[in-house]
PDB file of C-alpha atoms and ligand atoms in Angstrom:
ATOM      1  CA  UNK A   1       0.000   0.000   0.000  1.00  0.00           C
ATOM      2  CA  UNK A   2       1.212   3.530  -0.770  1.00  0.00           C
ATOM      3  CA  UNK A   3       2.730   5.532   2.080  1.00  0.00           C
ATOM      4  CA  UNK A   4       1.011   8.898   2.237  1.00  0.00           C
ATOM      5  CA  UNK A   5       2.221  10.092   5.640  1.00  0.00           C
ATOM      6  CA  UNK A   6       4.553  12.630   4.103  1.00  0.00           C
ATOM      7  CA  UNK A   7       1.995  14.062   1.707  1.00  0.00           C
ATOM      8  CA  UNK A   8       0.790  16.913   3.872  1.00  0.00           C
ATOM      9  CA  UNK A   9       4.379  18.048   4.268  1.00  0.00           C
ATOM     10  CA  UNK A  10       4.922  17.676   0.516  1.00  0.00           C
ATOM     11  CA  UNK A  11       1.854  19.616  -0.458  1.00  0.00           C
ATOM     12  CA  UNK A  12       2.605  22.463   1.928  1.00  0.00           C
ATOM     13  CA  UNK A  13       6.325  22.834   1.322  1.00  0.00           C
ATOM     14  CA  UNK A  14       7.090  21.503  -2.137  1.00  0.00           C
ATOM     15  CA  UNK A  15       3.865  22.470  -3.864  1.00  0.00           C
ATOM     16  CA  UNK A  16       4.117  25.970  -2.448  1.00  0.00           C
ATOM     17  CA  UNK A  17       7.648  26.594  -3.663  1.00  0.00           C
ATOM     18  CA  UNK A  18       9.221  24.261  -6.199  1.00  0.00           C
ATOM     19  CA  UNK A  19       6.122  23.116  -8.032  1.00  0.00           C
ATOM     20  CA  UNK A  20       4.679  26.582  -8.370  1.00  0.00           C
ATOM     21  CA  UNK A  21       7.734  27.463 -10.469  1.00  0.00           C
ATOM     22  CA  UNK A  22       7.332  24.507 -12.783  1.00  0.00           C
ATOM     23  CA  UNK A  23       3.571  24.963 -13.047  1.00  0.00           C
ATOM     24  CA  UNK A  24       4.159  28.606 -13.972  1.00  0.00           C
ATOM     25  CA  UNK A  25       6.576  27.485 -16.699  1.00  0.00           C
ATOM     26  CA  UNK A  26       4.052  24.944 -17.994  1.00  0.00           C
ATOM     27  CA  UNK A  27       1.349  27.620 -17.976  1.00  0.00           C
ATOM     28  CA  UNK A  28       3.593  29.966 -19.969  1.00  0.00           C
ATOM     29  CA  UNK A  29       4.421  27.171 -22.430  1.00  0.00           C
ATOM     30  CA  UNK A  30       0.702  26.555 -23.133  1.00  0.00           C
ATOM     31  CA  UNK A  31       1.437  23.745 -25.598  1.00  0.00           C
ATOM     32  CA  UNK A  32       3.592  20.744 -24.635  1.00  0.00           C
ATOM     33  CA  UNK A  33       4.774  18.524 -27.488  1.00  0.00           C
ATOM     34  CA  UNK A  34       4.534  14.868 -26.394  1.00  0.00           C
ATOM     35  CA  UNK A  35       7.312  12.932 -28.121  1.00  0.00           C
ATOM     36  CA  UNK A  36       8.120   9.244 -28.467  1.00  0.00           C
ATOM     37  CA  UNK A  37      11.869   9.050 -29.177  1.00  0.00           C
ATOM     38  CA  UNK A  38      13.106   5.607 -30.216  1.00  0.00           C
ATOM     39  CA  UNK A  39      16.604   6.699 -31.209  1.00  0.00           C
ATOM     40  CA  UNK A  40      18.630   8.925 -28.876  1.00  0.00           C
ATOM     41  CA  UNK A  41      20.266  10.503 -31.950  1.00  0.00           C
ATOM     42  CA  UNK A  42      16.916  12.110 -32.781  1.00  0.00           C
ATOM     43  CA  UNK A  43      16.749  13.945 -29.447  1.00  0.00           C
ATOM     44  CA  UNK A  44      18.983  16.888 -30.361  1.00  0.00           C
ATOM     45  CA  UNK A  45      17.539  17.701 -33.819  1.00  0.00           C
ATOM     46  CA  UNK A  46      14.027  17.267 -32.432  1.00  0.00           C
ATOM     47  CA  UNK A  47      14.693  19.682 -29.577  1.00  0.00           C
ATOM     48  CA  UNK A  48      16.309  22.093 -32.019  1.00  0.00           C
ATOM     49  CA  UNK A  49      13.273  21.989 -34.331  1.00  0.00           C
ATOM     50  CA  UNK A  50      10.937  22.756 -31.432  1.00  0.00           C
ATOM     51  CA  UNK A  51      13.107  25.316 -29.678  1.00  0.00           C
ATOM     52  CA  UNK A  52      13.836  27.293 -32.839  1.00  0.00           C
ATOM     53  CA  UNK A  53      10.129  27.280 -33.674  1.00  0.00           C
ATOM     54  CA  UNK A  54       9.372  28.859 -30.311  1.00  0.00           C
ATOM     55  CA  UNK A  55       8.143  25.833 -28.354  1.00  0.00           C
ATOM     56  CA  UNK A  56      10.351  25.656 -25.273  1.00  0.00           C
ATOM     57  CA  UNK A  57       8.809  22.698 -23.486  1.00  0.00           C
ATOM     58  CA  UNK A  58       8.737  18.979 -24.290  1.00  0.00           C
ATOM     59  CA  UNK A  59       7.396  15.820 -22.671  1.00  0.00           C
ATOM     60  CA  UNK A  60       9.501  12.775 -23.546  1.00  0.00           C
ATOM     61  CA  UNK A  61       7.461   9.644 -22.982  1.00  0.00           C
ATOM     62  CA  UNK A  62       8.927   6.638 -21.180  1.00  0.00           C
ATOM     63  CA  UNK A  63       7.583   4.297 -23.847  1.00  0.00           C
ATOM     64  CA  UNK A  64      11.026   3.693 -25.289  1.00  0.00           C
ATOM     65  CA  UNK A  65      14.401   2.602 -23.956  1.00  0.00           C
ATOM     66  CA  UNK A  66      15.926   5.843 -25.237  1.00  0.00           C
ATOM     67  CA  UNK A  67      13.683   8.105 -23.120  1.00  0.00           C
ATOM     68  CA  UNK A  68      16.065   8.833 -20.221  1.00  0.00           C
ATOM     69  CA  UNK A  69      19.035   9.420 -22.500  1.00  0.00           C
ATOM     70  CA  UNK A  70      16.930  11.626 -24.766  1.00  0.00           C
ATOM     71  CA  UNK A  71      16.014  13.799 -21.761  1.00  0.00           C
ATOM     72  CA  UNK A  72      19.688  14.063 -20.777  1.00  0.00           C
ATOM     73  CA  UNK A  73      20.676  15.095 -24.297  1.00  0.00           C
ATOM     74  CA  UNK A  74      17.934  17.710 -24.583  1.00  0.00           C
ATOM     75  CA  UNK A  75      18.804  19.230 -21.198  1.00  0.00           C
ATOM     76  CA  UNK A  76      22.508  19.319 -22.136  1.00  0.00           C
ATOM     77  CA  UNK A  77      21.943  20.861 -25.570  1.00  0.00           C
ATOM     78  CA  UNK A  78      19.066  23.174 -24.673  1.00  0.00           C
ATOM     79  CA  UNK A  79      19.315  23.955 -20.946  1.00  0.00           C
ATOM     80  CA  UNK A  80      16.538  26.526 -21.266  1.00  0.00           C
ATOM     81  CA  UNK A  81      14.103  23.911 -22.544  1.00  0.00           C
ATOM     82  CA  UNK A  82      11.599  22.702 -19.947  1.00  0.00           C
ATOM     83  CA  UNK A  83      11.754  18.929 -20.121  1.00  0.00           C
ATOM     84  CA  UNK A  84       9.223  16.561 -18.616  1.00  0.00           C
ATOM     85  CA  UNK A  85       8.952  12.797 -18.650  1.00  0.00           C
ATOM     86  CA  UNK A  86       5.682  11.206 -19.729  1.00  0.00           C
ATOM     87  CA  UNK A  87       3.979   7.838 -19.424  1.00  0.00           C
ATOM     88  CA  UNK A  88       5.504   7.351 -15.969  1.00  0.00           C
ATOM     89  CA  UNK A  89       4.081   4.054 -14.731  1.00  0.00           C
ATOM     90  CA  UNK A  90       6.620   2.808 -12.164  1.00  0.00           C
ATOM     91  CA  UNK A  91       8.812   4.074  -9.335  1.00  0.00           C
ATOM     92  CA  UNK A  92      11.886   2.972 -11.319  1.00  0.00           C
ATOM     93  CA  UNK A  93      10.854   5.316 -14.111  1.00  0.00           C
ATOM     94  CA  UNK A  94      10.436   8.148 -11.583  1.00  0.00           C
ATOM     95  CA  UNK A  95      14.092   7.644 -10.569  1.00  0.00           C
ATOM     96  CA  UNK A  96      15.336   7.312 -14.141  1.00  0.00           C
ATOM     97  CA  UNK A  97      13.468  10.434 -15.250  1.00  0.00           C
ATOM     98  CA  UNK A  98      14.644  12.488 -12.291  1.00  0.00           C
ATOM     99  CA  UNK A  99      18.254  11.380 -12.698  1.00  0.00           C
ATOM    100  CA  UNK A 100      18.079  12.241 -16.400  1.00  0.00           C
ATOM    101  CA  UNK A 101      17.035  15.802 -15.513  1.00  0.00           C
ATOM    102  CA  UNK A 102      13.272  15.767 -16.010  1.00  0.00           C
ATOM    103  CA  UNK A 103      11.656  18.725 -14.261  1.00  0.00           C
ATOM    104  CA  UNK A 104       8.180  17.252 -14.117  1.00  0.00           C
ATOM    105  CA  UNK A 105       6.487  13.888 -14.571  1.00  0.00           C
ATOM    106  CA  UNK A 106       3.232  13.057 -16.307  1.00  0.00           C
ATOM    107  CA  UNK A 107       1.270   9.814 -15.936  1.00  0.00           C
ATOM    108  CA  UNK A 108      -1.734   8.586 -17.908  1.00  0.00           C
ATOM    109  CA  UNK A 109      -3.455   7.528 -14.677  1.00  0.00           C
ATOM    110  CA  UNK A 110      -3.399   8.218 -10.940  1.00  0.00           C
ATOM    111  CA  UNK A 111      -1.234   5.443  -9.515  1.00  0.00           C
ATOM    112  CA  UNK A 112      -0.919   6.032  -5.772  1.00  0.00           C
ATOM    113  CA  UNK A 113       2.424   4.254  -5.493  1.00  0.00           C
ATOM    114  CA  UNK A 114       3.941   6.352  -8.273  1.00  0.00           C
ATOM    115  CA  UNK A 115       2.405   9.573  -6.924  1.00  0.00           C
ATOM    116  CA  UNK A 116       3.552   8.915  -3.377  1.00  0.00           C
ATOM    117  CA  UNK A 117       7.063   8.008  -4.528  1.00  0.00           C
ATOM    118  CA  UNK A 118       7.352  11.119  -6.717  1.00  0.00           C
ATOM    119  CA  UNK A 119       6.341  13.277  -3.771  1.00  0.00           C
ATOM    120  CA  UNK A 120       8.939  11.596  -1.605  1.00  0.00           C
ATOM    121  CA  UNK A 121      11.542  12.303  -4.289  1.00  0.00           C
ATOM    122  CA  UNK A 122      10.301  15.899  -4.440  1.00  0.00           C
ATOM    123  CA  UNK A 123       9.612  15.912  -8.154  1.00  0.00           C
ATOM    124  CA  UNK A 124       6.467  17.428  -9.594  1.00  0.00           C
ATOM    125  CA  UNK A 125       3.976  14.824 -10.831  1.00  0.00           C
ATOM    126  CA  UNK A 126       0.904  15.470 -12.954  1.00  0.00           C
ATOM    127  CA  UNK A 127      -1.279  12.366 -12.707  1.00  0.00           C
ATOM    128  CA  UNK A 128      -3.914  11.473 -15.272  1.00  0.00           C
ATOM    129  CA  UNK A 129      -7.628  11.646 -14.493  1.00  0.00           C
ATOM    130  CA  UNK A 130     -10.886  11.074 -16.343  1.00  0.00           C
ATOM    131  CA  UNK A 131     -13.442  11.054 -13.525  1.00  0.00           C
ATOM    132  CA  UNK A 132     -14.503  13.211 -10.541  1.00  0.00           C
ATOM    133  CA  UNK A 133     -13.491  10.438  -8.130  1.00  0.00           C
ATOM    134  CA  UNK A 134      -9.944  10.460  -9.471  1.00  0.00           C
ATOM    135  CA  UNK A 135      -9.840  14.254  -9.128  1.00  0.00           C
ATOM    136  CA  UNK A 136     -10.944  13.993  -5.504  1.00  0.00           C
ATOM    137  CA  UNK A 137      -8.354  11.354  -4.696  1.00  0.00           C
ATOM    138  CA  UNK A 138      -5.621  13.611  -6.039  1.00  0.00           C
ATOM    139  CA  UNK A 139      -7.013  16.630  -4.179  1.00  0.00           C
ATOM    140  CA  UNK A 140      -6.930  14.609  -0.990  1.00  0.00           C
ATOM    141  CA  UNK A 141      -3.241  14.061  -1.647  1.00  0.00           C
ATOM    142  CA  UNK A 142      -2.578  17.759  -2.148  1.00  0.00           C
ATOM    143  CA  UNK A 143      -2.368  17.768  -5.948  1.00  0.00           C
ATOM    144  CA  UNK A 144      -4.226  20.428  -7.902  1.00  0.00           C
ATOM    145  CA  UNK A 145      -2.769  20.029 -11.413  1.00  0.00           C
ATOM    146  CA  UNK A 146      -3.892  16.924 -13.302  1.00  0.00           C
ATOM    147  CA  UNK A 147      -3.655  15.571 -16.816  1.00  0.00           C
ATOM    148  CA  UNK A 148      -7.072  15.109 -18.458  1.00  0.00           C
ATOM    149  CA  UNK A 149      -6.565  11.986 -20.535  1.00  0.00           C
ATOM    150  CA  UNK A 150      -7.585  10.973 -23.140  1.00  0.00           C
ATOM    151  CA  UNK A 151      -9.051  14.441 -23.566  1.00  0.00           C
ATOM    152  CA  UNK A 152     -10.793  14.457 -26.904  1.00  0.00           C
ATOM    153  CA  UNK A 153     -11.892  10.820 -26.779  1.00  0.00           C
ATOM    154  CA  UNK A 154     -13.321  11.233 -23.250  1.00  0.00           C
ATOM    155  CA  UNK A 155     -15.628  14.069 -24.292  1.00  0.00           C
ATOM    156  CA  UNK A 156     -13.399  17.015 -25.096  1.00  0.00           C
ATOM    157  CA  UNK A 157     -13.676  20.521 -23.706  1.00  0.00           C
ATOM    158  CA  UNK A 158     -17.442  20.284 -22.971  1.00  0.00           C
ATOM    159  CA  UNK A 159     -16.870  17.241 -20.779  1.00  0.00           C
ATOM    160  CA  UNK A 160     -13.922  18.930 -19.047  1.00  0.00           C
ATOM    161  CA  UNK A 161     -15.885  22.146 -18.449  1.00  0.00           C
ATOM    162  CA  UNK A 162     -18.669  20.194 -16.749  1.00  0.00           C
ATOM    163  CA  UNK A 163     -16.228  18.099 -14.729  1.00  0.00           C
ATOM    164  CA  UNK A 164     -14.233  21.158 -13.666  1.00  0.00           C
ATOM    165  CA  UNK A 165     -17.274  23.052 -12.316  1.00  0.00           C
ATOM    166  CA  UNK A 166     -17.253  21.491  -8.817  1.00  0.00           C
ATOM    167  CA  UNK A 167     -13.453  21.765  -8.579  1.00  0.00           C
ATOM    168  CA  UNK A 168     -12.505  25.407  -9.251  1.00  0.00           C
ATOM    169  CA  UNK A 169      -9.128  24.867  -7.571  1.00  0.00           C
ATOM    170  CA  UNK A 170      -8.004  22.299 -10.157  1.00  0.00           C
ATOM    171  CA  UNK A 171      -5.998  23.073 -13.316  1.00  0.00           C
ATOM    172  CA  UNK A 172      -5.950  20.531 -16.145  1.00  0.00           C
ATOM    173  CA  UNK A 173      -3.419  19.485 -18.752  1.00  0.00           C
ATOM    174  CA  UNK A 174      -5.652  17.968 -21.463  1.00  0.00           C
ATOM    175  CA  UNK A 175      -3.833  15.479 -23.685  1.00  0.00           C
ATOM    176  CA  UNK A 176      -5.048  12.968 -26.255  1.00  0.00           C
ATOM    177  CA  UNK A 177      -6.608  13.818 -29.594  1.00  0.00           C
ATOM    178  CA  UNK A 178      -5.643  17.498 -29.424  1.00  0.00           C
ATOM    179  CA  UNK A 179      -4.706  19.162 -32.703  1.00  0.00           C
ATOM    180  CA  UNK A 180      -4.369  22.550 -34.385  1.00  0.00           C
ATOM    181  CA  UNK A 181      -8.113  22.369 -35.045  1.00  0.00           C
ATOM    182  CA  UNK A 182      -9.266  22.068 -31.424  1.00  0.00           C
ATOM    183  CA  UNK A 183      -6.379  23.344 -29.243  1.00  0.00           C
ATOM    184  CA  UNK A 184      -7.776  26.896 -29.028  1.00  0.00           C
ATOM    185  CA  UNK A 185     -11.066  25.579 -27.612  1.00  0.00           C
ATOM    186  CA  UNK A 186      -9.097  24.197 -24.666  1.00  0.00           C
ATOM    187  CA  UNK A 187      -6.622  27.049 -24.169  1.00  0.00           C
ATOM    188  CA  UNK A 188      -9.283  29.734 -23.894  1.00  0.00           C
ATOM    189  CA  UNK A 189     -10.336  28.316 -20.519  1.00  0.00           C
ATOM    190  CA  UNK A 190      -8.522  29.404 -17.346  1.00  0.00           C
ATOM    191  CA  UNK A 191      -8.817  25.925 -15.881  1.00  0.00           C
ATOM    192  CA  UNK A 192      -6.577  24.621 -18.683  1.00  0.00           C
ATOM    193  CA  UNK A 193      -2.961  25.128 -17.615  1.00  0.00           C
ATOM    194  CA  UNK A 194      -1.626  23.899 -21.005  1.00  0.00           C
ATOM    195  CA  UNK A 195      -2.380  21.289 -23.663  1.00  0.00           C
ATOM    196  CA  UNK A 196      -0.244  18.260 -24.476  1.00  0.00           C
ATOM    197  CA  UNK A 197      -0.128  16.577 -27.843  1.00  0.00           C
ATOM    198  CA  UNK A 198       1.905  14.784 -30.446  1.00  0.00           C
ATOM    199  CA  UNK A 199       0.441  16.518 -33.487  1.00  0.00           C
ATOM    200  CA  UNK A 200       3.604  18.569 -34.136  1.00  0.00           C
ATOM    201  CA  UNK A 201       5.949  15.662 -33.286  1.00  0.00           C
ATOM    202  CA  UNK A 202       4.350  12.557 -34.839  1.00  0.00           C
ATOM    203  CA  UNK A 203       6.459   9.474 -34.170  1.00  0.00           C
ATOM    204  CA  UNK A 204       6.651   8.723 -37.875  1.00  0.00           C
ATOM    205  CA  UNK A 205       8.160  12.122 -38.692  1.00  0.00           C
ATOM    206  CA  UNK A 206      10.742  11.702 -35.920  1.00  0.00           C
ATOM    207  CA  UNK A 207      11.698   8.241 -37.167  1.00  0.00           C
ATOM    208  CA  UNK A 208      11.959   9.546 -40.743  1.00  0.00           C
ATOM    209  CA  UNK A 209      14.086  12.428 -39.420  1.00  0.00           C
ATOM    210  CA  UNK A 210      11.759  14.977 -41.000  1.00  0.00           C
ATOM    211  CA  UNK A 211      12.813  17.722 -38.614  1.00  0.00           C
ATOM    212  CA  UNK A 212      12.051  20.511 -41.105  1.00  0.00           C
ATOM    213  CA  UNK A 213       8.437  19.382 -41.197  1.00  0.00           C
ATOM    214  CA  UNK A 214       8.372  19.126 -37.392  1.00  0.00           C
ATOM    215  CA  UNK A 215       9.753  22.668 -37.259  1.00  0.00           C
ATOM    216  CA  UNK A 216       6.974  23.844 -39.586  1.00  0.00           C
ATOM    217  CA  UNK A 217       4.264  22.190 -37.469  1.00  0.00           C
ATOM    218  CA  UNK A 218       5.863  23.512 -34.274  1.00  0.00           C
ATOM    219  CA  UNK A 219       5.854  27.059 -35.687  1.00  0.00           C
ATOM    220  CA  UNK A 220       2.117  26.797 -36.296  1.00  0.00           C
ATOM    221  CA  UNK A 221       1.652  25.674 -32.690  1.00  0.00           C
ATOM    222  CA  UNK A 222       3.911  28.478 -31.441  1.00  0.00           C
ATOM    223  CA  UNK A 223       1.653  30.987 -33.218  1.00  0.00           C
ATOM    224  CA  UNK A 224      -1.287  29.669 -31.184  1.00  0.00           C
ATOM    225  CA  UNK A 225       0.777  30.044 -28.000  1.00  0.00           C
ATOM    226  CA  UNK A 226       1.410  33.701 -28.893  1.00  0.00           C
ATOM    227  CA  UNK A 227      -2.324  34.274 -29.442  1.00  0.00           C
ATOM    228  CA  UNK A 228      -2.974  33.228 -25.844  1.00  0.00           C
ATOM    229  CA  UNK A 229      -0.171  35.177 -24.157  1.00  0.00           C
TER     230      UNK A 229
HETATM  231  C1  LIG B   1       0.053  10.935 -24.636  1.00  0.00           C
HETATM  232  O1  LIG B   1       0.866  10.203 -25.171  1.00  0.00           O
HETATM  233  O2  LIG B   1       0.119  11.365 -23.494  1.00  0.00           O
HETATM  234  C2  LIG B   1      -1.091  11.284 -25.456  1.00  0.00           C
HETATM  235  O3  LIG B   1      -1.698  10.107 -25.819  1.00  0.00           O
HETATM  236  C3  LIG B   1      -0.758  12.044 -26.684  1.00  0.00           C
HETATM  237  O4  LIG B   1      -1.911  12.032 -27.396  1.00  0.00           O
HETATM  238  P1  LIG B   1      -1.964  12.407 -28.939  1.00  0.00           P
HETATM  239  O5  LIG B   1      -0.959  11.523 -29.621  1.00  0.00           O
HETATM  240  O6  LIG B   1      -3.389  12.120 -29.339  1.00  0.00           O
HETATM  241  O7  LIG B   1      -1.612  13.849 -29.046  1.00  0.00           O
END
């Protein structure tokens, strides 16, 4: 069973200081490219394509063996880039991501063991939710920023607006099915801290090393970010 004794301390001290900084950075970023990097050699040109386009944040998913190394490379090459680790499912991945330099973690679900461990390690975690009960469990544990996943498939912005109503203190990071066509609908709501998505970094384009095309897509996304600043 997860050990939550330290959570009050975490939520008061860490959330108040360290996490507020990272949440502010995520809020400023507005759009977080969610990338699956199979080959560590793709990390640098991918980061370059995003950074030069004006997207200064990336979530590298732990769905590949190269994830931790990719995070290390991006942090080394682009220290100003805000780098998170996604698809965090285990405590081992929490350690690997933190050691690699990830500044925040994102999970598709709300796994109490992973959440509790991340808090103990004092790294910001954004757990995934899709129901009011999951929101309440996270609130009980002192977390107020949650990933809404899979956003579009679960009911999109209308569903999120209705689900947010009883929880005005919660900020959401919708991810899943978000694109250039619907991202504005999410971003115009204050309860949306930022949107995650792979539309500007499709796995196929990364594998085909089409970084010019990624840069073009990222520039379009960066224009949306500017509209909302
Ligand atoms: C994720 O990997 O967190 C999301 O599934 C990304 O969703 P998308 O590929 O639909 O943008």
